[in-house]
XYZ file of C-alpha atoms in Angstrom:
156
model
C -29.484 30.063 -62.041
C -26.435 28.064 -60.949
C -28.707 25.151 -59.994
C -30.129 24.990 -63.551
C -26.654 24.625 -65.039
C -25.821 21.688 -62.744
C -28.992 19.845 -63.761
C -28.389 20.553 -67.463
C -26.343 18.042 -69.493
C -25.614 19.036 -73.093
C -26.048 16.259 -75.669
C -25.828 18.036 -79.047
C -25.470 21.593 -80.250
C -25.846 23.262 -83.621
C -22.819 25.491 -84.256
C -23.825 25.807 -87.901
C -26.968 27.707 -86.855
C -24.899 30.459 -85.225
C -22.795 30.706 -88.393
C -25.735 30.865 -90.808
C -28.269 32.887 -88.771
C -28.691 35.805 -86.382
C -30.504 34.316 -83.372
C -33.193 36.779 -82.229
C -34.980 34.822 -79.470
C -34.583 31.466 -77.743
C -37.253 29.113 -76.414
C -37.050 25.861 -74.456
C -39.219 22.965 -75.644
C -39.667 19.350 -74.680
C -39.681 16.576 -77.293
C -42.146 13.709 -77.599
C -39.875 10.635 -77.691
C -40.058 6.871 -77.201
C -38.009 4.936 -74.634
C -35.307 3.620 -76.953
C -34.822 7.110 -78.397
C -34.179 8.534 -74.931
C -31.659 5.761 -74.232
C -29.875 6.527 -77.485
C -29.764 10.263 -76.647
C -28.303 9.421 -73.214
C -25.447 7.745 -75.100
C -24.969 10.966 -77.101
C -26.161 9.547 -80.433
C -28.122 12.558 -81.595
C -27.522 15.114 -84.363
C -29.370 18.355 -85.124
C -27.012 19.772 -87.757
C -29.517 19.356 -90.599
C -32.676 19.797 -88.504
C -35.351 22.478 -88.788
C -38.643 23.257 -87.084
C -42.036 23.439 -88.724
C -45.395 24.601 -87.352
C -48.483 22.854 -88.717
C -52.085 23.105 -87.455
C -51.073 24.656 -84.127
C -48.365 22.087 -83.351
C -44.580 22.397 -83.629
C -42.502 19.583 -85.137
C -38.771 19.040 -85.469
C -37.741 17.558 -88.806
C -34.394 16.105 -89.832
C -33.227 15.417 -86.277
C -31.237 12.184 -86.364
C -31.412 9.898 -83.328
C -29.434 6.728 -84.044
C -31.212 3.461 -83.218
C -30.460 2.039 -79.773
C -28.161 -1.015 -80.165
C -29.877 -3.076 -77.496
C -33.343 -2.156 -78.698
C -35.109 -4.502 -81.087
C -38.623 -4.078 -82.449
C -39.102 -0.953 -80.333
C -36.547 1.113 -82.284
C -38.099 3.904 -84.352
C -37.005 5.479 -87.632
C -33.947 7.674 -86.865
C -35.257 10.600 -88.954
C -38.917 10.452 -87.970
C -40.776 13.705 -87.325
C -40.911 14.471 -83.591
C -43.462 16.733 -81.934
C -42.204 19.605 -79.773
C -43.940 20.329 -76.507
C -44.650 24.057 -76.229
C -47.534 26.110 -74.882
C -50.191 27.129 -77.425
C -49.396 30.806 -76.910
C -45.703 30.193 -77.626
C -46.506 28.226 -80.781
C -48.883 30.953 -81.975
C -46.273 33.647 -81.296
C -43.544 31.687 -83.108
C -45.838 31.051 -86.060
C -46.648 34.766 -86.383
C -42.984 35.753 -86.142
C -42.036 33.073 -88.672
C -44.438 34.614 -91.204
C -42.168 37.681 -91.348
C -39.908 37.321 -94.373
C -36.441 35.976 -93.638
C -37.236 34.352 -90.277
C -36.988 30.643 -89.574
C -36.975 28.317 -86.573
C -33.832 26.286 -85.898
C -32.866 23.911 -83.092
C -29.790 25.183 -81.233
C -29.143 22.592 -78.515
C -30.418 19.254 -77.231
C -29.858 18.655 -73.533
C -31.150 16.904 -70.446
C -32.734 19.088 -67.797
C -33.799 17.316 -64.620
C -33.956 13.993 -66.471
C -36.041 15.267 -69.372
C -34.868 15.834 -72.955
C -35.181 19.482 -73.988
C -34.467 21.393 -77.189
C -33.484 25.042 -77.352
C -35.324 26.577 -80.305
C -34.062 29.778 -81.871
C -36.031 32.302 -83.891
C -33.429 33.135 -86.512
C -32.909 35.506 -89.395
C -30.621 34.395 -92.219
C -27.194 36.000 -92.614
C -25.961 37.292 -95.924
C -22.537 36.255 -97.223
C -20.961 39.572 -96.212
C -22.293 39.132 -92.640
C -20.615 35.724 -92.430
C -17.345 37.182 -93.723
C -17.497 40.008 -91.178
C -18.039 37.506 -88.345
C -15.092 35.401 -89.525
C -12.848 38.493 -89.722
C -13.913 39.533 -86.229
C -13.097 36.062 -84.851
C -9.696 36.118 -86.583
C -8.884 39.502 -85.037
C -9.918 38.283 -81.604
C -7.806 35.136 -81.992
C -4.763 37.197 -83.037
C -5.223 39.565 -80.081
C -5.399 36.626 -77.664
C -2.296 35.100 -79.224
C -0.351 38.379 -78.808
C -1.594 38.685 -75.237
C -0.282 35.190 -74.437
C 3.111 35.938 -76.017
C 3.520 39.183 -74.022
C 2.894 37.571 -70.658
C 4.957 34.398 -71.026
């Protein structure tokens, strides 16, 4: 497992997803990209904050993922918000589609990273949080932060 972490370079993550959803399961998927898009991602010009995942006719697509145009690219640059196909096995797509049919579940991208030279997306099967769940999480984080602060003060 330690070897996987060395070969994995994080490009973008979606902190908002962890705030708005309970993440039930995680899947790793490849993305169908063009050359200038990969070069732009290598420079870190990628955002998945407003992205979501849709399944249509047995294929998974990521929508709303913004990959800024590559500066040195010319006619080969693609639309930054174009729909990109995710590369998953048919069985995984079928399973995700069935689980998504359950009320309250959605598919969200959690991270974009390089793994052994290939661009990967971590897809999360998520269930929406209610407002009181979000408040409880924020209160829990505040308590933890206060405890850590007191711990630091005691041992200085």
